[in-house]
Short mmCIF file of N, CA and C in Angstrom, two decimals:
data_model
loop_
_atom_site.label_atom_id
_atom_site.label_comp_id
_atom_site.label_asym_id
_atom_site.label_seq_id
_atom_site.Cartn_x
_atom_site.Cartn_y
_atom_site.Cartn_z
N MET N 1 28.57 129.49 108.56
CA MET N 1 28.52 129.95 109.77
C MET N 1 28.07 128.97 111.15
N ASN N 2 28.03 127.49 110.77
CA ASN N 2 27.18 126.51 111.77
C ASN N 2 28.81 126.36 112.37
N THR N 3 29.23 126.10 111.26
CA THR N 3 31.18 125.60 111.94
C THR N 3 31.57 126.41 112.85
N PHE N 4 31.49 127.55 112.56
CA PHE N 4 31.66 129.50 112.89
C PHE N 4 31.83 129.01 114.68
N ALA N 5 29.72 128.42 114.86
CA ALA N 5 28.91 128.67 116.01
C ALA N 5 29.91 127.68 117.02
N ALA N 6 30.22 126.14 116.37
CA ALA N 6 30.14 124.96 116.93
C ALA N 6 31.72 125.34 117.22
N LEU N 7 33.07 125.99 116.09
CA LEU N 7 33.71 126.23 117.38
C LEU N 7 34.21 127.24 118.11
N ILE N 8 33.15 128.56 118.26
CA ILE N 8 33.63 128.94 119.30
C ILE N 8 32.90 127.97 120.50
N VAL N 9 31.82 127.37 120.41
CA VAL N 9 30.97 126.89 121.95
C VAL N 9 32.79 125.98 121.99
N ILE N 10 33.61 124.95 121.46
CA ILE N 10 34.33 123.76 122.01
C ILE N 10 35.20 124.67 122.38
N ASP N 11 35.34 126.57 121.40
CA ASP N 11 36.85 126.14 122.61
C ASP N 11 36.66 126.78 123.47
N GLY N 12 35.05 127.47 124.60
CA GLY N 12 34.21 127.24 125.83
C GLY N 12 34.66 126.85 126.54
N TYR N 13 34.26 125.60 126.20
CA TYR N 13 34.55 124.27 126.83
C TYR N 13 35.87 123.62 126.88
N LEU N 14 36.99 123.78 126.05
CA LEU N 14 38.12 123.74 126.12
C LEU N 14 38.82 125.04 127.36
N ALA N 15 38.47 125.47 127.19
CA ALA N 15 38.69 127.77 128.20
C ALA N 15 38.38 127.09 129.16
N THR N 16 37.16 126.37 129.32
CA THR N 16 36.54 126.14 130.88
C THR N 16 37.09 124.13 131.97
N ALA N 17 37.86 123.84 130.73
CA ALA N 17 38.92 122.59 131.69
C ALA N 17 39.87 122.81 131.58
N ARG N 18 40.65 124.05 130.83
CA ARG N 18 41.50 124.12 130.48
C ARG N 18 41.32 125.41 132.19
N ARG N 19 41.48 125.88 132.46
CA ARG N 19 41.09 126.74 133.84
C ARG N 19 40.28 125.67 135.11
N THR N 20 39.43 124.77 134.99
CA THR N 20 39.72 123.56 135.83
C THR N 20 40.74 123.10 136.61
N VAL N 21 41.28 122.56 135.15
CA VAL N 21 42.74 121.92 135.92
C VAL N 21 43.10 122.81 136.26
N ARG N 22 43.83 123.85 135.86
CA ARG N 22 45.14 124.69 136.66
C ARG N 22 43.75 125.25 138.28
N ASP N 23 43.57 125.62 138.03
CA ASP N 23 42.98 126.09 139.57
C ASP N 23 42.36 124.54 140.34
N ARG N 24 42.54 123.19 139.75
CA ARG N 24 42.94 122.29 140.70
C ARG N 24 44.44 121.77 141.56
N GLY N 25 45.05 122.76 140.44
CA GLY N 25 47.09 122.53 140.12
C GLY N 25 47.34 122.88 141.90
N GLY N 26 46.58 123.52 142.76
CA GLY N 26 47.09 123.82 144.52
C GLY N 26 46.32 123.58 144.79
N THR N 27 45.61 122.44 144.57
CA THR N 27 45.06 121.27 145.88
C THR N 27 45.99 120.04 146.33
N GLY N 28 47.16 120.12 145.79
CA GLY N 28 47.91 119.43 146.22
C GLY N 28 47.54 117.99 144.85
N ASP N 29 46.38 118.05 143.70
CA ASP N 29 46.33 116.69 143.40
C ASP N 29 46.95 116.76 142.47
N ALA N 30 47.78 115.50 141.76
CA ALA N 30 49.11 116.19 140.97
C ALA N 30 48.05 115.14 139.63
N GLY N 31 47.91 115.91 138.08
CA GLY N 31 47.65 114.85 137.40
C GLY N 31 46.39 114.94 136.95
N SER N 32 45.74 114.21 135.68
CA SER N 32 44.76 114.62 135.43
C SER N 32 43.77 112.83 135.85
N SER N 33 42.43 113.20 135.70
CA SER N 33 41.92 112.05 136.59
C SER N 33 41.90 111.10 134.86
N THR N 34 41.06 110.21 135.04
CA THR N 34 40.48 109.54 133.76
C THR N 34 39.39 110.19 133.66
N LEU N 35 38.13 110.31 133.89
CA LEU N 35 37.22 111.36 132.96
C LEU N 35 37.51 112.92 132.33
N GLU N 36 38.41 113.39 133.09
CA GLU N 36 38.98 114.94 132.38
C GLU N 36 39.59 114.47 131.47
N LEU N 37 40.54 113.56 131.46
CA LEU N 37 41.43 112.75 130.23
C LEU N 37 40.30 112.24 129.00
N VAL N 38 38.20 112.63 129.08
CA VAL N 38 37.61 111.05 128.37
C VAL N 38 37.30 112.69 128.22
N ILE N 39 36.98 113.19 128.87
CA ILE N 39 37.06 115.00 128.14
C ILE N 39 37.08 115.07 127.86
N ILE N 40 38.73 115.60 128.00
CA ILE N 40 39.39 116.17 126.46
C ILE N 40 39.70 115.13 125.18
N VAL N 41 39.39 114.16 125.71
CA VAL N 41 39.42 113.65 124.34
C VAL N 41 37.89 113.68 123.29
N LEU N 42 37.35 112.66 123.91
CA LEU N 42 36.12 113.48 122.89
C LEU N 42 35.86 115.55 123.00
N GLY N 43 36.62 115.91 123.52
CA GLY N 43 36.36 117.10 123.10
C GLY N 43 37.46 116.87 121.80
N LEU N 44 38.33 116.99 121.46
CA LEU N 44 39.72 116.32 120.42
C LEU N 44 38.90 116.04 119.40
N ILE N 45 38.04 115.10 119.23
CA ILE N 45 38.17 114.59 118.35
C ILE N 45 36.21 115.20 117.83
N ALA N 46 35.64 115.94 119.21
CA ALA N 46 34.86 117.27 118.76
C ALA N 46 34.90 118.35 117.60
N VAL N 47 36.04 118.68 117.19
CA VAL N 47 37.31 119.11 116.31
C VAL N 47 37.44 118.93 115.89
N ALA N 48 38.10 118.16 115.77
CA ALA N 48 38.34 117.14 114.16
C ALA N 48 37.41 117.34 113.42
N THR N 49 36.52 116.54 114.13
CA THR N 49 34.20 116.47 113.58
C THR N 49 34.57 117.52 112.74
N VAL N 50 34.06 118.86 113.40
CA VAL N 50 33.96 119.98 112.91
C VAL N 50 34.53 120.16 111.34
N LEU N 51 36.51 120.54 111.97
CA LEU N 51 36.34 120.49 110.85
C LEU N 51 36.76 119.92 108.59
N VAL N 52 36.51 118.28 109.38
CA VAL N 52 36.22 117.70 108.15
C VAL N 52 34.64 118.23 107.81
N VAL N 53 33.77 117.97 108.88
CA VAL N 53 32.74 118.56 107.79
C VAL N 53 32.96 119.66 107.17
N ALA N 54 33.62 120.27 107.93
CA ALA N 54 33.47 122.43 107.25
C ALA N 54 34.70 122.42 105.94
N ILE N 55 35.64 121.06 105.96
CA ILE N 55 35.84 120.85 104.38
C ILE N 55 35.57 120.06 103.53
N THR N 56 34.84 118.93 103.72
CA THR N 56 34.15 118.30 103.62
C THR N 56 33.23 119.61 102.14
N ALA N 57 32.88 120.25 103.32
CA ALA N 57 31.28 121.02 102.88
C ALA N 57 32.55 122.18 101.40
N ALA N 58 33.49 122.66 102.22
CA ALA N 58 33.43 123.30 101.82
C ALA N 58 34.71 122.95 99.60
N VAL N 59 34.97 121.07 99.93
CA VAL N 59 35.30 120.71 98.89
C VAL N 59 33.96 120.33 98.39
N GLN N 60 33.03 120.01 98.18
CA GLN N 60 31.70 119.99 98.12
C GLN N 60 31.46 120.83 96.88
N ARG N 61 31.80 122.07 97.79
CA ARG N 61 31.07 123.61 97.25
C ARG N 61 31.50 124.25 95.79
N ARG N 62 33.33 124.06 96.16
CA ARG N 62 34.04 123.96 94.77
C ARG N 62 33.91 123.21 93.60
N VAL N 63 33.61 121.87 93.23
CA VAL N 63 33.66 121.26 92.92
C VAL N 63 31.84 120.71 91.72
N ASP N 64 31.23 121.24 92.55
CA ASP N 64 29.99 121.79 92.74
C ASP N 64 29.67 123.07 91.62
N GLN N 65 31.05 123.90 91.38
CA GLN N 65 31.52 125.32 91.09
C GLN N 65 31.67 124.47 89.71
N ILE N 66 32.59 123.61 89.88
CA ILE N 66 33.26 123.18 88.81
C ILE N 66 32.41 122.79 87.32
N THR N 67 31.36 121.31 88.57
CA THR N 67 30.65 120.87 86.80
C THR N 67 30.05 121.95 86.32
#
């Protein structure tokens, strides 16, 4: 259940980042700043980490059922 909550929070952060980038598009600021790219990369790393933890926990649970 904690994994699902973490994915919802991360999805919210990504939606906010997308909206911010889209809103800045009309101000003549073309492209993303370095800080925005760093935040997006860290968000992707966080999503990957959550997925690895969830998959590892699921596999471990199945292995424990077998043994």
